[in-house]
Coordinates of C-alpha atoms in Angstrom, one line a residue:
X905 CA -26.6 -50.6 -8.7
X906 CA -29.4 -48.2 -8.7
X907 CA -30.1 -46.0 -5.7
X908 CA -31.0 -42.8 -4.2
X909 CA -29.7 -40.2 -2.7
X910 CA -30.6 -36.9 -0.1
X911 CA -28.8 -34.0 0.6
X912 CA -30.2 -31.4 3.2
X913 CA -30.9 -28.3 2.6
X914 CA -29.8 -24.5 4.3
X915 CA -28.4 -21.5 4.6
X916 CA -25.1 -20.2 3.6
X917 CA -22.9 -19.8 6.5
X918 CA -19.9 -18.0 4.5
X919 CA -18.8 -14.4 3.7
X920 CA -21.7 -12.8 2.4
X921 CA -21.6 -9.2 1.1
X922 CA -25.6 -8.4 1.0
X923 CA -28.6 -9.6 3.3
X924 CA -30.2 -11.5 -0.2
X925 CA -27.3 -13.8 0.1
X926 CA -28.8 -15.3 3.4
X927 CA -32.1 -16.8 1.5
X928 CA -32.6 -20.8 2.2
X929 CA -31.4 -23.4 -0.1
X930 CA -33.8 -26.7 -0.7
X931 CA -32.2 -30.4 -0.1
X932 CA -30.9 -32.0 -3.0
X933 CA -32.1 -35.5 -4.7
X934 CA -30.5 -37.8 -6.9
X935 CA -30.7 -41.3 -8.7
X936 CA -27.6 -42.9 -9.3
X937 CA -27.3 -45.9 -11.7
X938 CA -24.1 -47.4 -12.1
X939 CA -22.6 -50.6 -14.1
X940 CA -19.3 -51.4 -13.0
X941 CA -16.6 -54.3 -13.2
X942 CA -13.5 -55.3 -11.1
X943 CA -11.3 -57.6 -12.9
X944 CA -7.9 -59.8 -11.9
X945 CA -5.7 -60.3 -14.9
X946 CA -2.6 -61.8 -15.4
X947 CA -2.3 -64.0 -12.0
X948 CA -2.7 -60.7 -10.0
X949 CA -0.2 -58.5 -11.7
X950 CA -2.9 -56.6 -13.3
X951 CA -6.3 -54.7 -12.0
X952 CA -8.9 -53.2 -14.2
X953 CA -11.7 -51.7 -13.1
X954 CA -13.9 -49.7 -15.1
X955 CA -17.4 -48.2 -14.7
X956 CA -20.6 -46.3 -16.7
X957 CA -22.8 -44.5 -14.5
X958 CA -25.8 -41.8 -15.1
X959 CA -27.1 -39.4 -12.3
X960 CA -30.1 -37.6 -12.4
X961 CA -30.5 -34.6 -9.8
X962 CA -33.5 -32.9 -8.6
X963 CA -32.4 -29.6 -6.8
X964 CA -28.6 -29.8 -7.6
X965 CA -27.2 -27.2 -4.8
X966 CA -24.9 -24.7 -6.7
X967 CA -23.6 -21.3 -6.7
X968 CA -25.8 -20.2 -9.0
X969 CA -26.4 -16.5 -10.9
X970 CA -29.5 -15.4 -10.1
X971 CA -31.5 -11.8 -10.7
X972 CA -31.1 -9.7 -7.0
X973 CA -34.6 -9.0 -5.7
X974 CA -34.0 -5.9 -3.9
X975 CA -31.5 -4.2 -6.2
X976 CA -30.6 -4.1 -9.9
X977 CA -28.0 -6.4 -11.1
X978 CA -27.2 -10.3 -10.3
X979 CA -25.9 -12.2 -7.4
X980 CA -24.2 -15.3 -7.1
X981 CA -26.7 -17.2 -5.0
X982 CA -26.0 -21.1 -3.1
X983 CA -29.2 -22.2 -4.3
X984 CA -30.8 -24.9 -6.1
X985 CA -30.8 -25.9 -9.8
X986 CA -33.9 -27.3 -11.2
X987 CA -33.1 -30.1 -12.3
X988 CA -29.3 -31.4 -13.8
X989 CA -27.9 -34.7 -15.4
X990 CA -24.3 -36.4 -15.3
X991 CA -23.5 -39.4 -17.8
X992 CA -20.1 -40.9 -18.1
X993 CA -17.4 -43.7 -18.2
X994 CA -14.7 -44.0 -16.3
X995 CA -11.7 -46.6 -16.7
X996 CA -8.2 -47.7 -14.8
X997 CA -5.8 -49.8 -15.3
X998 CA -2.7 -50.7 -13.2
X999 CA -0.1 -53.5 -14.1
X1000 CA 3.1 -55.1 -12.8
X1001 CA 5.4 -54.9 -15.8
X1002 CA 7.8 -56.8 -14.2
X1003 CA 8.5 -57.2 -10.4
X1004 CA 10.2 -53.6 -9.9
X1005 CA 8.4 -52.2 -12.5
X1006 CA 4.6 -50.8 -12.2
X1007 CA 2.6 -48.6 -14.8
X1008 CA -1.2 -46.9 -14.1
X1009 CA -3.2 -45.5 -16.7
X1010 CA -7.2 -44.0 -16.4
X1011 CA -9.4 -42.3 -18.4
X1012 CA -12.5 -41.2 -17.9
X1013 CA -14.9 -39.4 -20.4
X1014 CA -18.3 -37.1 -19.3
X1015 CA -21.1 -35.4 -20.1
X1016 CA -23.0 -32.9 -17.7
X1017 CA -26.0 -30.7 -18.2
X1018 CA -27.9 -28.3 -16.2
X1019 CA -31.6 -28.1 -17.4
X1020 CA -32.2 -25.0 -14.9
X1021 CA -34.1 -22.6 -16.8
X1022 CA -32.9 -19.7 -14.8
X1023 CA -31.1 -16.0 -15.7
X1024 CA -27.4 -16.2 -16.8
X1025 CA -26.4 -19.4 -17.2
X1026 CA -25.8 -19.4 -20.7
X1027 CA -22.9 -16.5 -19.5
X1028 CA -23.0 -12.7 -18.9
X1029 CA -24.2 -12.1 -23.3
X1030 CA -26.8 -14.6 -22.6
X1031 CA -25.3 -16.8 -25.3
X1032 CA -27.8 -19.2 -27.0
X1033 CA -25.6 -21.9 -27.4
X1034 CA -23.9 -22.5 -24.3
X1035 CA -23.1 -26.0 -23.7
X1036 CA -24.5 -25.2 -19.7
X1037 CA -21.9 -27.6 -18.5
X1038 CA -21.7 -28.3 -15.0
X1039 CA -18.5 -26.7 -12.8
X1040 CA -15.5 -28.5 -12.8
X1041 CA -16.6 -31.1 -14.8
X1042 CA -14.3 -31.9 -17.5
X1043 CA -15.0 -33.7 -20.8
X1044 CA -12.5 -36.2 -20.8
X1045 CA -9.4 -37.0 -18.3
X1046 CA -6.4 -38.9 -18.9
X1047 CA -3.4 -39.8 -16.6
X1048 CA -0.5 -42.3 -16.3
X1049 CA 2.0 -43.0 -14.2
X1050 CA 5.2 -45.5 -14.2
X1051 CA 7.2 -46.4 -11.1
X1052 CA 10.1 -48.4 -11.2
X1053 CA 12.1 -49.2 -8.0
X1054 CA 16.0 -50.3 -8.4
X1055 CA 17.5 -52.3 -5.2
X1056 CA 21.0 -51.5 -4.5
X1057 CA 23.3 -54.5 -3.2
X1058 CA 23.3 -52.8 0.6
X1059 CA 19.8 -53.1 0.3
X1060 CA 18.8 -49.7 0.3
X1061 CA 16.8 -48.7 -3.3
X1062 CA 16.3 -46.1 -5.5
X1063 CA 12.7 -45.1 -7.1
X1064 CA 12.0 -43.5 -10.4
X1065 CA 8.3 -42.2 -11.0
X1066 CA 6.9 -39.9 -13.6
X1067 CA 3.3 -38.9 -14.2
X1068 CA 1.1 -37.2 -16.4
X1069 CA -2.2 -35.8 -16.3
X1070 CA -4.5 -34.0 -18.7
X1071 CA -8.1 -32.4 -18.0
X1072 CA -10.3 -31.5 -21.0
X1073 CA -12.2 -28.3 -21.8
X1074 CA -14.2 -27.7 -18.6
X1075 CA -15.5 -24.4 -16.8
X1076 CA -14.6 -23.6 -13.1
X1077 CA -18.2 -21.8 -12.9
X1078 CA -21.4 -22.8 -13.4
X1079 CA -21.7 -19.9 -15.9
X1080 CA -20.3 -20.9 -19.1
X1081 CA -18.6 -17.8 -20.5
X1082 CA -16.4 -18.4 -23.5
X1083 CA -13.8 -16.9 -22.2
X1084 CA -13.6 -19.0 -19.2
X1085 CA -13.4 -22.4 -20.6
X1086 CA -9.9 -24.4 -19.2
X1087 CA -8.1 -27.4 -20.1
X1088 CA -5.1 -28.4 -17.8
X1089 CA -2.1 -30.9 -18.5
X1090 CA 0.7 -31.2 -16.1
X1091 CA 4.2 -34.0 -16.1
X1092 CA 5.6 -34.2 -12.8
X1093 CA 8.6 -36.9 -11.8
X1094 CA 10.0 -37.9 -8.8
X1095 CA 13.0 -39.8 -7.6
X1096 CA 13.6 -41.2 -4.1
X1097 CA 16.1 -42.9 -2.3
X1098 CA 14.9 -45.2 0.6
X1099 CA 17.7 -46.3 3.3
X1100 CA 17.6 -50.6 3.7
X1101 CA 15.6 -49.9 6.7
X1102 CA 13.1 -47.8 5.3
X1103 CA 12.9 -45.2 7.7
X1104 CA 14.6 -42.3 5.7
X1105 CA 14.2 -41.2 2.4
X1106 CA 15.7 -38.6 0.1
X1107 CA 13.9 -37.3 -2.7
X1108 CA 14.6 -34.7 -5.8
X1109 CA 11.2 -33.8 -7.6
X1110 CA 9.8 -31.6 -10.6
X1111 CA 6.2 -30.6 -10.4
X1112 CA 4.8 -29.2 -13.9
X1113 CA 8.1 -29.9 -16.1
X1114 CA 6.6 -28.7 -19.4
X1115 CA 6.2 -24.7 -17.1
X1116 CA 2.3 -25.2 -18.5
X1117 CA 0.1 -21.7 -17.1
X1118 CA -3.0 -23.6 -16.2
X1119 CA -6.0 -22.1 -14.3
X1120 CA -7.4 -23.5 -11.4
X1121 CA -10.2 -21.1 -10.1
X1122 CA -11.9 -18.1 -11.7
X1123 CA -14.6 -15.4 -10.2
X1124 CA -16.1 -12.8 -12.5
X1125 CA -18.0 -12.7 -15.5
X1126 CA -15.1 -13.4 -17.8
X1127 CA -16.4 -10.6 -20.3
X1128 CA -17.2 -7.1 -20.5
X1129 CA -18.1 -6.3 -17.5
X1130 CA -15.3 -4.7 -16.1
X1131 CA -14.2 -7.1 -13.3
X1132 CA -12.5 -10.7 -13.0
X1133 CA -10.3 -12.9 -10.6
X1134 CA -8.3 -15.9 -12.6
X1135 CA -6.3 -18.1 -10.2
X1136 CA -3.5 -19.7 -12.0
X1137 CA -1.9 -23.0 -10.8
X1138 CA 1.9 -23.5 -9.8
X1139 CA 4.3 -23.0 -12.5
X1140 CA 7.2 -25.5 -12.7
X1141 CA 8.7 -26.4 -9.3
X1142 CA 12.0 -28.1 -8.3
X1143 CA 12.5 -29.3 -4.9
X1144 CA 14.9 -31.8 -2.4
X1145 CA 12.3 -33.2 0.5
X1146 CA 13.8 -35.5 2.8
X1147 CA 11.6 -38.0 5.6
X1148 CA 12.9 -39.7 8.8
X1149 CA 10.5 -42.1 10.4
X1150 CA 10.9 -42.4 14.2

């Protein structure tokens, strides 16, 4: 497919500490080419679909580190990026190992640039070799999962599931500082018991078994400049849910 795309333009409506913050974003314009295949395998008991795609923006809105105009220092504007590019290739795979049995796996692999030319992208040391990465935009992804329901002879069942998921090195700001840069990886597992009717179920989970400290926002300049906010994710969780379905 090849096609276009249009978001408007502005202002932004949230918490805003000076007037400057109020200026006007443009709209936002993008072509999107994509190549993409859906496949049946295995009389139905396996899916793979997999896609390469390339977007190229004109105007990419963005909070965005810009010079203030009516005081010294930088503000974090929601403004427009010249122009910016997103390549990648993603993949997924799901298959029926047996009839109780199921196992997912994706990947996905990218590569994003901004090609704005303006102040303090390349971080707060102006760093000449910033990769200028888009946010949240990690290199590569990777997850599986595996779920594996056991009937029981009074014909309630049991379910085992387990998955794992790994983000590569990626920044949670636009600004690339060195110190910023993030990689996550968390194992979770889950089992269930589901009455014979279905309408209850009983479940004793682990979220983030391996304890991993992962971030999942940052604010501040990650450097020298006296100031920072790092917002870590969960650490490891147990829990008992339990569901009743009128």
């Amino acid at each position: 497919s090849v096609s276009s795309g249009y978001k408007p333009g502005g202002f932004n409506g949230g918490l805003n500490t000076n007037s400057e913050l109020y200026t006007p974003f443009d709209e936002e314009e993008v072509i999107a080419l994509e190549l993409g295949l859906k496949a049946t395998l295995w009389d139905g008991r396996a899916q793979l679909n997999a896609a390469i795609f390339d977007y190229d923006y004109e105007g990419l809105q963005a909070s965005t580190a810009r010079p203030a105009q009516n005081q010294a220092g930088v503000l974090t504007f929601l403004t427009n990026l010249e122009t910016a590019d997103i390549t990648g290739a993603e993949a997924e795979f799901r298959v029926a190992l047996t009839d109780n049995i199921e196992l997912n796996v994706g990947a996905s692999v990218l590569d994003t640039k901004n090609n704005d030319p303006g102040a303090n992208f390349d971080g707060p040391y102006d760093f000449n070799d910033s990769p200028r990465r888009l946010a949240n935009a990690p290199e590569n992804t990777f997850n599986i999962a595996l779920g594996w329901d056991i009937p029981m002879n009074n014909g309630s069942r049991i379910r085992l599931f387990t998955d794992y998921s790994y983000e590569g090195d990626h920044y949670n700001q636009i600004v690339n500082a060195r110190a910023l840069e993030t990689t996550n990886s968390l194992w979770n597992a889950r089992v269930t018991w589901f009455s014979s009717n279905e309408n209850l179920s009983v479940a004793l989970y682990g979220k983030n078994l391996t304890d991993e400290v992962y971030r999942v926002d940052d604010l501040g300049a990650g450097g020298g400049l006296g100031w920072g906010v790092l917002v870590n994710g969960m650490p490891r969780v147990y829990g008992i849910s339990a569901n009743y379905s009128f």
